[in-house]
Each structure stands twice: as C-alpha cells, then as structure tokens.
Tab-separated table of C-alpha atoms and ligand atoms in Angstrom:
chain	number	residue	atom	x	y	z
A	1	MET	CA	11.655	9.893	-28.553
A	2	PRO	CA	11.076	7.339	-25.624
A	3	ASN	CA	13.991	5.019	-25.794
A	4	VAL	CA	14.674	3.831	-22.260
A	5	LYS	CA	18.077	3.245	-20.945
A	6	LEU	CA	18.879	1.718	-17.586
A	7	VAL	CA	22.547	1.782	-16.422
A	8	ASN	CA	23.806	-0.428	-13.548
A	9	VAL	CA	20.534	-0.031	-11.855
A	10	ARG	CA	20.138	-1.860	-8.440
A	11	LYS	CA	17.452	-1.834	-5.806
A	12	THR	CA	17.177	-3.670	-2.443
A	13	PHE	CA	14.489	-4.021	0.062
A	14	ALA	CA	14.520	-4.774	3.858
A	15	LYS	CA	17.761	-2.978	4.479
A	16	GLY	CA	19.551	-4.439	1.850
A	17	ARG	CA	18.496	-8.155	2.622
A	18	VAL	CA	16.437	-8.605	-0.399
A	19	VAL	CA	18.095	-7.784	-3.595
A	20	ALA	CA	15.178	-7.416	-6.098
A	21	VAL	CA	17.174	-5.892	-9.010
A	22	ASP	CA	20.897	-6.267	-9.405
A	23	GLN	CA	23.317	-4.320	-11.840
A	24	VAL	CA	20.675	-4.206	-14.576
A	25	ASN	CA	21.604	-2.785	-17.677
A	26	LEU	CA	19.050	-2.572	-20.509
A	27	HIS	CA	18.229	-0.306	-23.662
A	28	VAL	CA	14.940	-0.351	-24.948
A	29	HIS	CA	14.745	1.161	-28.414
A	30	ASP	CA	12.276	4.029	-29.454
A	31	LYS	CA	9.057	2.589	-30.805
A	32	GLU	CA	10.022	-0.996	-29.635
A	33	TYR	CA	7.799	-3.458	-28.127
A	34	PHE	CA	9.948	-4.791	-25.489
A	35	ALA	CA	9.238	-7.729	-22.883
A	36	LEU	CA	10.748	-8.373	-19.509
A	37	VAL	CA	10.232	-12.088	-18.729
A	38	GLY	CA	11.159	-14.213	-15.842
A	39	PRO	CA	9.793	-16.218	-12.954
A	40	SER	CA	7.649	-14.702	-10.199
A	41	GLY	CA	9.982	-12.714	-7.848
A	42	CYS	CA	12.911	-12.019	-10.349
A	43	GLY	CA	12.480	-8.214	-10.134
A	44	LYS	CA	10.278	-7.348	-13.099
A	45	THR	CA	7.724	-5.113	-11.562
A	46	THR	CA	10.389	-3.390	-9.271
A	47	THR	CA	12.156	-2.738	-12.645
A	48	LEU	CA	9.057	-1.156	-14.136
A	49	ARG	CA	8.217	0.741	-11.137
A	50	MET	CA	11.658	2.156	-11.036
A	51	ILE	CA	11.128	3.381	-14.881
A	52	ALA	CA	7.777	4.931	-13.861
A	53	GLY	CA	9.297	6.724	-10.937
A	54	LEU	CA	7.115	4.853	-8.315
A	55	VAL	CA	10.244	3.310	-6.681
A	56	GLU	CA	13.771	4.876	-6.162
A	57	PRO	CA	16.757	2.828	-7.443
A	58	ASP	CA	19.507	2.483	-4.783
A	59	GLU	CA	22.206	2.747	-7.549
A	60	GLY	CA	22.258	3.527	-11.243
A	61	GLN	CA	20.755	5.790	-13.845
A	62	ILE	CA	17.511	5.626	-15.759
A	63	PHE	CA	17.127	7.566	-18.878
A	64	ILE	CA	14.082	8.148	-20.962
A	65	GLY	CA	14.553	9.596	-24.246
A	66	ASP	CA	18.093	10.658	-23.242
A	67	ARG	CA	16.776	12.563	-20.253
A	68	LEU	CA	18.119	11.435	-16.833
A	69	VAL	CA	14.773	10.954	-15.056
A	70	SER	CA	16.001	9.782	-11.614
A	71	GLU	CA	15.020	13.009	-10.197
A	72	LEU	CA	12.053	13.427	-12.119
A	73	PRO	CA	8.772	12.768	-10.276
A	74	PRO	CA	6.286	10.178	-11.833
A	75	GLU	CA	3.655	12.632	-13.139
A	76	ASP	CA	6.550	14.403	-15.290
A	77	ARG	CA	7.643	11.219	-16.804
A	78	ASP	CA	4.794	11.071	-19.380
A	79	ILE	CA	4.248	7.383	-18.943
A	80	GLY	CA	1.252	5.141	-19.209
A	81	TYR	CA	0.987	2.531	-16.877
A	82	VAL	CA	-1.310	-0.494	-17.125
A	83	PHE	CA	-1.464	-3.088	-14.244
A	84	GLN	CA	-2.849	-6.490	-13.787
A	85	GLN	CA	-5.611	-5.499	-11.677
A	86	TYR	CA	-7.723	-3.288	-13.779
A	87	ALA	CA	-7.111	-0.166	-11.361
A	88	LEU	CA	-10.101	1.738	-12.768
A	89	PHE	CA	-11.983	3.991	-10.624
A	90	PRO	CA	-14.889	2.005	-9.702
A	91	ASN	CA	-17.371	4.832	-9.126
A	92	MET	CA	-16.555	6.742	-12.384
A	93	ASP	CA	-18.046	5.803	-15.674
A	94	VAL	CA	-15.762	4.771	-18.460
A	95	TRP	CA	-15.739	8.001	-20.112
A	96	ASP	CA	-14.656	9.883	-16.833
A	97	ASN	CA	-12.131	7.145	-16.338
A	98	VAL	CA	-10.566	7.703	-19.839
A	99	THR	CA	-10.484	11.503	-19.629
A	100	TYR	CA	-9.240	11.536	-16.177
A	101	GLY	CA	-5.624	12.419	-16.974
A	102	PRO	CA	-6.690	15.277	-19.515
A	103	THR	CA	-9.049	16.489	-16.963
A	104	VAL	CA	-6.315	16.622	-14.174
A	105	LYS	CA	-4.104	18.295	-16.722
A	106	ALA	CA	-6.988	20.921	-17.332
A	107	TRP	CA	-6.922	20.381	-21.151
A	108	GLU	CA	-9.552	22.544	-22.745
A	109	ASP	CA	-12.933	20.823	-23.352
A	110	ARG	CA	-12.696	20.298	-27.018
A	111	LYS	CA	-9.357	18.719	-26.938
A	112	ARG	CA	-10.642	16.507	-23.960
A	113	GLU	CA	-13.712	15.270	-25.877
A	114	ARG	CA	-11.812	14.414	-28.920
A	115	ILE	CA	-8.995	12.488	-27.225
A	116	GLY	CA	-11.721	10.683	-25.042
A	117	ARG	CA	-13.554	9.660	-28.190
A	118	GLU	CA	-10.589	8.675	-30.075
A	119	MET	CA	-9.266	6.673	-27.278
A	120	LEU	CA	-12.517	4.787	-26.768
A	121	GLN	CA	-13.086	4.068	-30.448
A	122	MET	CA	-9.612	2.834	-30.635
A	123	VAL	CA	-10.398	-0.045	-28.056
A	124	ARG	CA	-14.050	-0.320	-29.720
A	125	LEU	CA	-15.664	0.861	-26.291
A	126	TYR	CA	-16.969	4.173	-27.200
A	127	GLU	CA	-20.522	2.888	-27.177
A	128	ARG	CA	-20.035	1.957	-23.428
A	129	ALA	CA	-18.793	5.248	-22.484
A	130	ASP	CA	-21.660	5.398	-19.895
A	131	ALA	CA	-20.932	2.080	-18.220
A	132	VAL	CA	-19.185	1.737	-14.975
A	133	PRO	CA	-16.314	-0.819	-14.574
A	134	ARG	CA	-18.287	-3.498	-12.696
A	135	GLU	CA	-20.619	-3.685	-15.872
A	136	LEU	CA	-17.731	-4.635	-18.031
A	137	SER	CA	-15.883	-8.045	-18.661
A	138	GLY	CA	-12.286	-8.218	-17.501
A	139	GLY	CA	-11.140	-7.825	-21.238
A	140	MET	CA	-13.108	-4.689	-21.688
A	141	MET	CA	-11.937	-3.129	-18.338
A	142	GLN	CA	-8.373	-3.882	-19.386
A	143	ARG	CA	-9.122	-2.251	-22.715
A	144	VAL	CA	-10.505	0.976	-20.888
A	145	ALA	CA	-7.205	0.750	-18.652
A	146	LEU	CA	-5.335	0.788	-21.795
A	147	SER	CA	-6.958	3.851	-23.287
A	148	ARG	CA	-6.944	5.779	-20.043
A	149	ALA	CA	-3.183	5.189	-19.867
A	150	LEU	CA	-2.639	6.586	-23.128
A	151	ALA	CA	-5.071	9.505	-23.221
A	152	ALA	CA	-2.875	11.983	-21.557
A	153	GLY	CA	-0.568	11.684	-24.376
A	154	ALA	CA	1.974	9.097	-22.978
A	155	GLU	CA	4.371	7.669	-25.677
A	156	LEU	CA	5.943	5.189	-23.372
A	157	LEU	CA	3.565	2.434	-22.102
A	158	LEU	CA	4.564	0.186	-19.367
A	159	LEU	CA	2.431	-2.989	-18.983
A	160	ASP	CA	2.696	-5.174	-15.756
A	161	GLU	CA	1.162	-8.458	-16.486
A	162	PRO	CA	-1.808	-6.771	-18.189
A	163	LEU	CA	-3.270	-10.029	-19.246
A	164	GLY	CA	-2.748	-12.090	-15.950
A	165	ALA	CA	-6.204	-11.754	-14.645
A	166	LEU	CA	-8.221	-12.837	-18.038
A	167	ASP	CA	-9.272	-15.937	-19.503
A	168	ALA	CA	-7.071	-17.803	-21.916
A	169	LYS	CA	-8.931	-17.084	-24.938
A	170	ILE	CA	-9.330	-13.475	-24.121
A	171	ARG	CA	-5.716	-13.240	-23.106
A	172	THR	CA	-4.572	-14.429	-26.400
A	173	GLU	CA	-6.756	-12.176	-28.537
A	174	LEU	CA	-5.917	-8.859	-26.376
A	175	ARG	CA	-2.273	-9.365	-26.420
A	176	TYR	CA	-2.240	-8.816	-30.345
A	177	GLU	CA	-4.621	-6.050	-29.989
A	178	ILE	CA	-2.365	-4.489	-27.439
A	179	ARG	CA	0.850	-4.963	-29.959
A	180	LYS	CA	-1.194	-3.670	-32.746
A	181	LEU	CA	-2.353	-0.538	-30.956
A	182	VAL	CA	1.340	0.166	-29.907
A	183	LYS	CA	2.606	-0.220	-33.334
A	184	ASP	CA	-0.169	1.938	-34.968
A	185	LEU	CA	0.459	4.826	-32.417
A	186	ASP	CA	4.244	4.629	-32.749
A	187	LEU	CA	4.728	3.821	-28.967
A	188	THR	CA	7.435	2.299	-27.064
A	189	ALA	CA	6.092	-0.683	-24.822
A	190	ILE	CA	7.578	-2.392	-22.035
A	191	HIS	CA	5.506	-5.618	-21.254
A	192	VAL	CA	6.225	-7.434	-18.031
A	193	THR	CA	4.992	-10.912	-17.881
A	194	HIS	CA	6.044	-14.450	-16.467
A	195	ASP	CA	4.580	-16.102	-19.378
A	196	GLN	CA	7.216	-16.706	-21.924
A	197	SER	CA	4.746	-17.523	-24.592
A	198	GLU	CA	2.970	-14.362	-24.301
A	199	ALA	CA	6.259	-12.444	-24.503
A	200	MET	CA	7.382	-14.530	-27.702
A	201	ALA	CA	4.166	-13.721	-29.370
A	202	VAL	CA	4.049	-9.896	-29.081
A	203	SER	CA	7.591	-8.750	-28.581
A	204	ASP	CA	10.407	-7.291	-30.938
A	205	ARG	CA	12.899	-8.133	-28.120
A	206	ILE	CA	12.807	-9.958	-24.808
A	207	ALA	CA	14.858	-9.618	-21.770
A	208	VAL	CA	15.062	-12.952	-19.575
A	209	MET	CA	15.431	-12.045	-15.830
A	210	LYS	CA	16.276	-14.330	-13.006
A	211	LYS	CA	16.913	-13.301	-9.397
A	212	GLY	CA	17.251	-9.674	-10.080
A	213	ARG	CA	19.744	-10.002	-13.153
A	214	ILE	CA	19.204	-10.050	-16.752
A	215	LEU	CA	20.515	-13.302	-18.288
A	216	GLN	CA	19.904	-12.647	-22.095
A	217	VAL	CA	18.442	-9.989	-24.331
A	218	GLY	CA	17.263	-11.002	-27.902
A	219	THR	CA	14.613	-11.292	-30.449
A	220	PRO	CA	12.143	-14.317	-29.594
A	221	HIS	CA	13.901	-16.026	-32.501
A	222	GLU	CA	17.478	-15.593	-31.030
A	223	LEU	CA	16.504	-16.475	-27.566
A	224	TYR	CA	14.744	-19.761	-29.039
A	225	MET	CA	17.623	-20.586	-31.412
A	226	LYS	CA	20.629	-19.451	-29.469
A	227	PRO	CA	19.919	-19.513	-25.726
A	228	GLN	CA	23.070	-18.452	-23.923
A	229	GLY	CA	22.495	-20.587	-20.835
A	230	ILE	CA	20.607	-23.498	-19.354
A	231	PHE	CA	17.962	-21.387	-17.722
A	232	VAL	CA	16.977	-19.522	-20.771
A	233	ALA	CA	17.120	-22.697	-22.763
A	234	ASN	CA	14.512	-23.979	-20.240
A	235	PHE	CA	12.502	-20.891	-19.622
A	236	ILE	CA	11.968	-19.823	-23.273
A	237	GLY	CA	10.187	-22.877	-25.020
A	238	GLU	CA	11.017	-26.259	-23.728
A	239	SER	CA	14.037	-28.157	-23.635
A	240	ASN	CA	15.618	-31.602	-22.669
A	241	PHE	CA	18.874	-31.931	-20.736
A	242	LEU	CA	21.126	-34.529	-21.187
A	243	GLU	CA	24.217	-34.824	-18.719
A	244	GLY	CA	27.616	-36.099	-19.731
A	245	ARG	CA	31.184	-35.439	-20.228
A	246	ILE	CA	33.203	-34.589	-23.061
A	247	VAL	CA	35.280	-37.454	-24.420
A	248	ARG	CA	37.221	-35.852	-27.307
A	249	LYS	CA	37.019	-33.539	-30.124
A	250	GLU	CA	35.434	-34.854	-33.301
A	251	GLY	CA	36.119	-33.146	-36.618
A	252	LYS	CA	36.290	-29.343	-36.799
A	253	ALA	CA	33.367	-28.246	-35.034
A	254	GLY	CA	32.280	-31.284	-33.104
A	255	VAL	CA	32.727	-33.075	-29.792
A	256	ILE	CA	31.900	-36.523	-28.563
A	257	VAL	CA	29.914	-36.475	-25.225
A	258	ARG	CA	29.428	-39.438	-23.175
A	259	LEU	CA	26.208	-39.246	-21.490
A	260	ARG	CA	24.941	-40.631	-18.324
A	261	GLY	CA	24.134	-44.296	-18.816
A	262	ASP	CA	27.268	-44.696	-20.951
A	263	PHE	CA	26.362	-43.830	-24.548
A	264	ASP	CA	28.198	-41.523	-26.751
A	265	VAL	CA	26.645	-38.941	-28.853
A	266	LYS	CA	28.256	-36.151	-31.038
A	267	SER	CA	27.536	-32.714	-30.316
A	268	ARG	CA	28.485	-29.112	-31.363
A	269	SER	CA	31.669	-27.843	-29.745
A	270	ASN	CA	31.288	-24.536	-28.173
A	271	GLY	CA	35.082	-23.966	-28.669
A	272	ARG	CA	35.895	-23.479	-24.965
A	273	LEU	CA	35.047	-26.571	-23.162
A	274	LYS	CA	37.927	-29.326	-23.073
A	275	ALA	CA	37.923	-33.173	-22.920
A	276	GLY	CA	36.944	-34.261	-19.462
A	277	ALA	CA	34.552	-31.204	-18.686
A	278	LYS	CA	31.321	-32.170	-17.427
A	279	VAL	CA	28.551	-30.581	-19.803
A	280	VAL	CA	24.795	-30.591	-20.190
A	281	LEU	CA	23.310	-30.747	-23.772
A	282	ALA	CA	19.993	-28.940	-24.176
A	283	ILE	CA	17.764	-30.078	-27.071
A	284	ARG	CA	14.419	-29.026	-28.046
A	285	PRO	CA	11.578	-31.641	-28.174
A	286	GLU	CA	10.953	-31.083	-31.913
A	287	ALA	CA	14.684	-31.546	-32.512
A	288	PHE	CA	14.408	-35.245	-32.300
A	289	GLU	CA	13.494	-37.640	-34.801
A	290	LEU	CA	11.483	-40.543	-33.652
A	291	VAL	CA	10.878	-44.030	-34.977
A	292	GLN	CA	9.598	-47.311	-33.762
A	293	GLY	CA	11.905	-50.254	-32.751
A	294	LYS	CA	15.616	-50.237	-33.066
A	295	GLU	CA	17.080	-48.400	-35.639
A	296	LYS	CA	20.262	-46.556	-36.559
A	297	LEU	CA	19.733	-42.755	-36.440
A	298	GLU	CA	22.304	-39.943	-35.979
A	299	ASN	CA	23.018	-39.914	-32.172
A	300	SER	CA	20.536	-42.794	-31.471
A	301	LEU	CA	19.141	-43.014	-27.873
A	302	VAL	CA	16.672	-46.074	-27.227
A	303	GLY	CA	13.835	-45.912	-25.070
A	304	VAL	CA	10.245	-46.682	-24.113
A	305	ILE	CA	7.184	-44.458	-24.594
A	306	GLU	CA	5.612	-43.790	-21.480
A	307	LYS	CA	3.068	-41.156	-22.398
A	308	VAL	CA	1.254	-40.052	-25.418
A	309	ARG	CA	-0.605	-36.517	-25.580
A	310	PHE	CA	-2.369	-35.165	-28.273
A	311	GLU	CA	-2.232	-31.517	-28.152
A	312	GLY	CA	-3.890	-30.448	-31.320
A	313	THR	CA	-0.995	-29.025	-33.323
A	314	ASP	CA	1.337	-31.474	-31.792
A	315	ILE	CA	1.699	-34.799	-30.417
A	316	ARG	CA	3.931	-34.892	-27.316
A	317	TYR	CA	5.552	-38.147	-26.376
A	318	GLU	CA	7.247	-38.692	-23.044
A	319	ILE	CA	10.063	-41.317	-23.532
A	320	ARG	CA	11.942	-43.054	-21.065
A	321	LEU	CA	15.485	-43.903	-21.937
A	322	VAL	CA	16.750	-47.465	-21.508
A	323	ASN	CA	20.312	-46.463	-20.653
A	324	ASP	CA	19.186	-43.953	-18.017
A	325	GLU	CA	16.257	-43.228	-15.921
A	326	LYS	CA	15.833	-40.058	-17.854
A	327	VAL	CA	12.527	-38.949	-19.363
A	328	ILE	CA	12.629	-37.135	-22.691
A	329	VAL	CA	10.036	-35.108	-24.337
A	330	VAL	CA	9.788	-35.417	-27.896
A	331	ARG	CA	7.424	-33.632	-30.442
A	332	PRO	CA	8.307	-34.996	-33.819
A	333	SER	CA	6.972	-33.149	-37.025
A	334	LEU	CA	3.307	-34.442	-37.626
A	335	GLY	CA	2.710	-36.575	-40.472
A	336	GLY	CA	4.406	-39.844	-39.486
A	337	GLU	CA	2.570	-42.642	-37.837
A	338	TRP	CA	1.278	-42.161	-34.467
A	339	LEU	CA	3.105	-44.466	-31.783
A	340	GLU	CA	1.544	-45.847	-28.782
A	341	GLU	CA	2.475	-46.157	-25.009
A	342	ASP	CA	4.909	-49.112	-24.160
A	343	ASN	CA	6.217	-48.923	-27.745
A	344	ASN	CA	10.058	-49.482	-27.924
A	345	VAL	CA	11.557	-46.603	-29.893
A	346	THR	CA	14.623	-45.088	-31.192
A	347	ILE	CA	15.071	-41.105	-30.989
A	348	GLY	CA	17.935	-39.117	-32.592
A	349	PHE	CA	19.041	-35.639	-33.106
A	350	SER	CA	21.513	-34.028	-35.316
A	351	PRO	CA	24.582	-32.287	-33.443
A	352	GLU	CA	23.653	-28.860	-34.808
A	353	LYS	CA	20.375	-28.959	-32.791
A	354	SER	CA	22.010	-29.576	-29.448
A	355	HIS	CA	23.335	-26.756	-27.272
A	356	MET	CA	26.221	-27.581	-25.168
A	357	PHE	CA	26.567	-25.700	-21.628
A	358	PRO	CA	29.092	-26.293	-18.911
A	359	TYR	CA	27.618	-28.234	-16.188
A	360	PRO	CA	26.399	-25.699	-13.573
A	361	GLU	CA	28.236	-25.254	-10.322
A	362	LYS	CA	25.224	-25.927	-8.198
A	363	GLY	CA	23.670	-28.675	-10.234
A	364	LEU	CA	21.457	-28.839	-13.114
A	365	ARG	CA	18.197	-28.951	-10.784
A	366	ALA	CA	19.329	-25.775	-8.969
A	367	GLU	CA	20.053	-24.038	-12.066
A	368	LEU	CA	16.594	-24.689	-13.490
A	369	GLU	CA	14.635	-23.661	-10.360
A	370	LEU	CA	12.235	-20.954	-10.840
A	371	GLU	CA	12.590	-19.258	-7.365
B	401	ADP	N1	7.974	-3.111	-1.265
B	401	ADP	C1	8.760	-4.243	-1.079
B	401	ADP	N2	9.488	-4.824	0.135
B	401	ADP	C2	10.095	-5.678	0.294
B	401	ADP	N3	10.372	-6.619	-0.731
B	401	ADP	C3	9.919	-6.383	-1.841
B	401	ADP	C4	9.090	-5.147	-2.111
B	401	ADP	N4	8.681	-5.231	-3.387
B	401	ADP	C5	9.361	-6.344	-3.999
B	401	ADP	N5	10.115	-6.890	-3.085
B	401	ADP	C6	10.767	-8.320	-3.398
B	401	ADP	O1	11.713	-8.107	-4.368
B	401	ADP	C7	11.632	-9.090	-5.163
B	401	ADP	C8	11.293	-8.709	-6.511
B	401	ADP	O2	9.857	-8.470	-6.746
B	401	ADP	P1	9.091	-8.029	-7.835
B	401	ADP	O3	9.953	-6.952	-8.618
B	401	ADP	O4	7.853	-7.735	-7.624
B	401	ADP	O5	9.130	-9.385	-8.777
B	401	ADP	P2	8.357	-9.752	-10.218
B	401	ADP	O6	7.514	-8.811	-10.393
B	401	ADP	O7	9.291	-10.225	-11.065
B	401	ADP	O8	7.462	-11.061	-9.441
B	401	ADP	C9	10.988	-10.310	-4.569
B	401	ADP	O9	11.851	-11.031	-3.766
B	401	ADP	C10	9.927	-9.471	-3.662
B	401	ADP	O10	9.471	-10.133	-2.614
B	402	MG	MG1	5.349	-8.425	-10.701
C-alpha cells in the first residue's frame, strides 16, 4: 500500500547555504495521482529524490506504506522512476531495456517474458521490441521508460518532468495516457512539473511549492477556486491583482476597498483584515464582465482595450484602467460581441469572485517572483 508521508523533511546543499527543501510535510494517499508543482529551483526534484532514496534528508522522516524508509537503500524501496531525459540504455533494444529490472532481479524466464510483453503491450510498443532507443520518437522513448520503470513491479511511480522534452501535442496526449495507466494499474504516482496546466489536467491533488516550502495542497478545483495566497492565485491559472486599502465593512461579509487610483469596490471580507489594512484583490480573467462604453456594472472599472488576442476557445483582452496605469487581463465568456483595440470599455466583477489578501511584506512584485 504505497501511501507516502514526509514529516518535517529538510535538505540543504553547499554546507547549509542552499536550502533546497524546508520543513516539508506531505501525505500522498495510496493510489493517488499527486503532483508537485512550482517554479524551477523550488525543490521538486530534491523532494522526489529523497523519496526515492537517491538523496538523504538532513532532517525529518519519510514513510512509504507506513514503513520508515530513511535507512532503506533505493533498490529496496520498490519505486519506479521516470526522468525528463529518457535515461534508456542506448545500446540495448526496447525489450532489454524493459526487462532490465526483472533480469537484475533474476526472475525466471517465463515470468520475465510475460512481464516484458505485458508492459510493452500496455504502452503499445510490443511491435517495436527490437528497436534501439535512437530509432524511436521522444514520445515512444518515454513510453518505454515508463514500462521499464514499472516492469519490476513497483507500485509507486515517481515522475520528474516526464513530458518536459516532448512537443506540445505529444505532451498533452501522453499526460492522459500516463494518468490512465496509473489508474488502471492501481499505482500511486507523484508527478513533478513546473507546468501548472499539466498538473491541473492529470492530478487528483496538487502541492504548490515555492523556495523549498509547500504553500498549499488541494484538488485542482480547490487551488483554483480558493487559493490561500497571492503566489498560488498567480501560479495556478491566471489572476489580476488590484492593490488598495480597506475603507470599511459593508454588510455581513463584505468590505469596501479603495483601489489605487481612488475608486471604491466591494469585496468579500476574509474576516481578519481590518479597516485601514493594505490589501491585494486577486480576480480571475474570466470573472470579469466586459461591456463597451460607460455603463454601471457591479464594481465598475473604466478602461481602454490595448490588446485583443483570439486564442481559439477564448478571447483575451488586455485593458488599461483609466484611473490607474494597471493592465487587466479579461477573458469574458464567449458569445458576446467581439470588441476591438482602442475601444473604451467598462469591466466589473462580483465581490464573491474576488479573493482578498494582506499586502505582502516585501511588496507584490517580490511575492509573485518565480525565482
Ligand atoms: N546537488 C546539489 N548541489 C547543490 N545545490 C543543489 C543540488 N541539487 C539541487 N540544488 C539546489 O537546490 C535547489 C532546489 O533544486 P531542485 O530540487 O532541483 O529544484 P526543482 O526540481 O524544483 O527545479 C536549487 O536551488 C538547486 O540549485
Ligand atoms: Mg527539477
């Protein structure tokens, strides 16, 4: 039962000067498809390598299936590991690559043959068993790497940017294929990626990491709908950030916020912030209503369209607010009229669709920085 638990895990490099992973607590459930996302350098690979036993933590405990594994060497952890770079043996054909684990473990021939066939059929490459890696496409090599990782019977699969080296189209196809395989085989998977849309598409739950720490864990829906901080609101999906100050309470659950440029909007109170507090409102591009000209909407802001981008399923507008130099990204639901650049517009949002956060100590820009 490979559930995975990390308790207060910490790892530093360079004699403690680089803190790669800082007091991480994490519980990945059995048979869960779990993603670890965050910008490059935030500690994802180090976390995965500690679970695999390739890197030793400075502090903390790691459990796999309720077994403390800190003292257990990698080969005894029953883990399948797939890297971004297809790490196949270049001189071995596909068959020998896939049956490498069973061969090392000296499984009897019949069992090895059966596993090799099953694994390759599973990734639809049985017909290519004689090929060597360089004769295969990137997507095929990654499918071979996947079947090799699982051939020795691992129930826990660790994936480190497994799709990072592939073309966009293949990347999208293969991510659903990997998820299906994990679910069909009842595996537990931890998938590391810096690509939040990939994590959103395949995972049951996601942990967002920044600078060695976990900021929030939740389902894709929870992270998107209820980000607990500015960084997550920005990293998962897209958000606009409006800066202001709370003027007063309004009704039971509302507050009036005076935005930079001196216009007042109503937002949802978070219960803790008081009048006078400096705040940031996060609002998703699709949460805005958009109309041409001057009109009275809820929380009206007036602006000029600077850019229009047709993106297939969406139209993306960049709107410069009149009272502020701020550019707001708006993706209204399709079906309305298509507005053009230089049009004067009004945008509005309902208070329920804004998330209010305290203004970050080091400033908004620093908070949003990826590295
Ligand atoms: N072997 C190492 N020696 C020194 N620093 C390292 C080593 N491995 C990782 N780091 C540093 O630890 C931090 C986290 O790295 P990593 O876990 O690879 O991040 P990610 O996979 O999220 O990009 C980075 O600052 C990186 O430079
Ligand atoms: Mg990495």
